Amino acid sequence: MATIRKTNTKPELIVRKLVHRMGHRFRLHRRDLPGTPDLVFPGRKKVIFVHGCFWHRHNCKAGRKKPSKNVEYWLPKLKRNVERDAKCVKELRSAGWQVLVLWECKVRDSERFAAVLLDFLGRRDSK
Ligand SMILES: [Zn+2]
């Protein structure tokens, strides 16, 4: 998994920039949390994952795309990604974290997704 996990991908940078502009402070890639969430808000007990549609099998065009090579190798691997994602979210939630998963394709639709972020994080001054 570690070998195919891409960090600091473009959608992730977009998210960070926007969250930063909203005035929220966050930590990156906390390895001590299940799934190493991309953005962590320790004070609010919230985490955000920014998932690539292909790697995490989003229900969209990119996520349904089959690997072009080595299908026998990649399909099970992708399936394990999805199972692992679900498991991590479950573990985080049972530990009291609120989890938001953002998909690469949605992040590109930046206006709508900014509203989703604001909804999840709330205003900075309202704790
Ligand atoms: Zn997608």
CSV table of C-alpha atoms and ligand atoms in Angstrom, one decimal:
chain,number,residue,atom,x,y,z
A,1,MET,CA,0.0,0.0,0.0
A,2,ALA,CA,2.7,2.4,1.0
A,3,THR,CA,4.3,2.1,-2.4
A,4,ILE,CA,1.2,3.2,-4.3
A,5,ARG,CA,-0.1,5.7,-1.9
A,6,LYS,CA,0.5,9.2,-3.3
A,7,THR,CA,0.9,12.0,-0.9
A,8,ASN,CA,0.8,15.7,-1.7
A,9,THR,CA,-1.3,15.0,-4.8
A,10,LYS,CA,-2.8,17.9,-6.5
A,11,PRO,CA,-6.4,17.5,-5.1
A,12,GLU,CA,-4.9,17.3,-1.7
A,13,LEU,CA,-3.0,20.6,-2.2
A,14,ILE,CA,-6.3,22.2,-3.3
A,15,VAL,CA,-8.0,21.0,-0.1
A,16,ARG,CA,-5.2,22.2,2.1
A,17,LYS,CA,-5.1,25.6,0.5
A,18,LEU,CA,-8.9,26.1,0.9
A,19,VAL,CA,-8.9,24.8,4.5
A,20,HIS,CA,-6.0,27.1,5.3
A,21,ARG,CA,-7.9,30.0,3.8
A,22,MET,CA,-10.8,29.2,6.0
A,23,GLY,CA,-8.4,29.8,8.9
A,24,HIS,CA,-8.3,26.2,10.2
A,25,ARG,CA,-5.1,24.7,11.5
A,26,PHE,CA,-4.4,21.1,10.7
A,27,ARG,CA,-1.8,18.5,10.8
A,28,LEU,CA,-0.8,16.3,7.9
A,29,HIS,CA,-0.6,12.6,7.5
A,30,ARG,CA,-0.8,11.5,11.1
A,31,ARG,CA,0.6,8.0,11.0
A,32,ASP,CA,-0.6,7.1,14.4
A,33,LEU,CA,-4.2,7.3,13.2
A,34,PRO,CA,-5.9,4.5,11.1
A,35,GLY,CA,-5.3,5.1,7.4
A,36,THR,CA,-3.0,8.1,8.0
A,37,PRO,CA,-5.6,10.8,7.3
A,38,ASP,CA,-4.5,13.5,4.9
A,39,LEU,CA,-5.6,16.4,7.1
A,40,VAL,CA,-6.1,16.1,10.9
A,41,PHE,CA,-7.8,18.6,13.2
A,42,PRO,CA,-6.8,17.4,16.6
A,43,GLY,CA,-8.7,20.0,18.5
A,44,ARG,CA,-12.0,19.2,16.8
A,45,LYS,CA,-11.4,15.5,16.5
A,46,LYS,CA,-12.0,15.6,12.8
A,47,VAL,CA,-10.1,14.1,9.9
A,48,ILE,CA,-10.2,14.5,6.2
A,49,PHE,CA,-9.2,12.0,3.5
A,50,VAL,CA,-8.6,13.1,0.0
A,51,HIS,CA,-9.0,10.0,-2.1
A,52,GLY,CA,-7.9,9.5,-5.7
A,53,CYS,CA,-10.9,8.1,-7.6
A,54,PHE,CA,-9.0,5.4,-9.3
A,55,TRP,CA,-7.1,4.0,-6.4
A,56,HIS,CA,-10.0,4.1,-4.0
A,57,ARG,CA,-12.7,3.1,-6.5
A,58,HIS,CA,-15.0,6.0,-6.4
A,59,ASN,CA,-18.4,5.5,-8.0
A,60,CYS,CA,-17.5,7.7,-10.9
A,61,LYS,CA,-16.0,7.3,-14.3
A,62,ALA,CA,-12.4,7.4,-13.1
A,63,GLY,CA,-13.2,5.1,-10.2
A,64,ARG,CA,-14.8,2.4,-12.4
A,65,LYS,CA,-12.0,2.4,-14.8
A,66,LYS,CA,-10.2,-0.9,-15.1
A,67,PRO,CA,-6.4,-1.0,-14.7
A,68,SER,CA,-4.9,-1.1,-18.2
A,69,LYS,CA,-2.2,-3.7,-17.3
A,70,ASN,CA,-1.9,-6.6,-15.0
A,71,VAL,CA,-5.6,-6.7,-14.2
A,72,GLU,CA,-5.2,-9.9,-12.1
A,73,TYR,CA,-2.7,-8.1,-9.9
A,74,TRP,CA,-4.3,-4.7,-9.7
A,75,LEU,CA,-8.0,-5.5,-9.2
A,76,PRO,CA,-7.5,-7.4,-5.9
A,77,LYS,CA,-5.2,-4.7,-4.8
A,78,LEU,CA,-7.7,-2.0,-5.5
A,79,LYS,CA,-10.4,-4.0,-3.8
A,80,ARG,CA,-8.1,-4.3,-0.7
A,81,ASN,CA,-7.8,-0.5,-0.8
A,82,VAL,CA,-11.5,-0.1,-0.6
A,83,GLU,CA,-11.8,-2.6,2.3
A,84,ARG,CA,-9.0,-0.9,4.1
A,85,ASP,CA,-10.6,2.5,3.7
A,86,ALA,CA,-13.8,1.2,5.2
A,87,LYS,CA,-12.0,-0.3,8.1
A,88,CYS,CA,-10.0,2.8,8.8
A,89,VAL,CA,-13.1,5.0,8.8
A,90,LYS,CA,-14.9,2.6,11.1
A,91,GLU,CA,-11.9,2.6,13.5
A,92,LEU,CA,-11.6,6.3,13.5
A,93,ARG,CA,-15.4,6.8,14.1
A,94,SER,CA,-15.4,4.4,17.0
A,95,ALA,CA,-12.5,6.3,18.5
A,96,GLY,CA,-14.6,9.4,18.4
A,97,TRP,CA,-13.3,11.0,15.2
A,98,GLN,CA,-15.5,12.6,12.6
A,99,VAL,CA,-14.4,11.6,9.2
A,100,LEU,CA,-14.9,13.4,5.9
A,101,VAL,CA,-13.9,11.7,2.6
A,102,LEU,CA,-13.3,14.0,-0.3
A,103,TRP,CA,-13.0,12.6,-3.8
A,104,GLU,CA,-10.6,13.8,-6.4
A,105,CYS,CA,-13.3,14.4,-9.0
A,106,LYS,CA,-15.4,16.5,-6.5
A,107,VAL,CA,-12.5,18.6,-5.4
A,108,ARG,CA,-12.2,19.8,-8.9
A,109,ASP,CA,-15.7,21.1,-8.6
A,110,SER,CA,-14.4,23.6,-6.2
A,111,GLU,CA,-17.4,25.8,-5.3
A,112,ARG,CA,-19.6,23.0,-4.3
A,113,PHE,CA,-16.8,21.3,-2.4
A,114,ALA,CA,-15.9,24.4,-0.5
A,115,ALA,CA,-19.4,24.3,0.9
A,116,VAL,CA,-19.0,20.7,2.0
A,117,LEU,CA,-15.7,21.6,3.8
A,118,LEU,CA,-17.3,24.6,5.5
A,119,ASP,CA,-20.2,22.4,6.6
A,120,PHE,CA,-17.8,19.8,8.0
A,121,LEU,CA,-15.4,22.1,9.8
A,122,GLY,CA,-17.7,24.9,10.8
A,123,ARG,CA,-16.5,28.4,11.4
A,124,ARG,CA,-13.1,28.8,13.0
A,125,ASP,CA,-14.4,30.7,16.0
A,126,SER,CA,-17.2,28.3,16.8
A,127,LYS,CA,-15.7,25.5,18.8
B,1,ZN,ZN,-14.6,10.3,-8.5
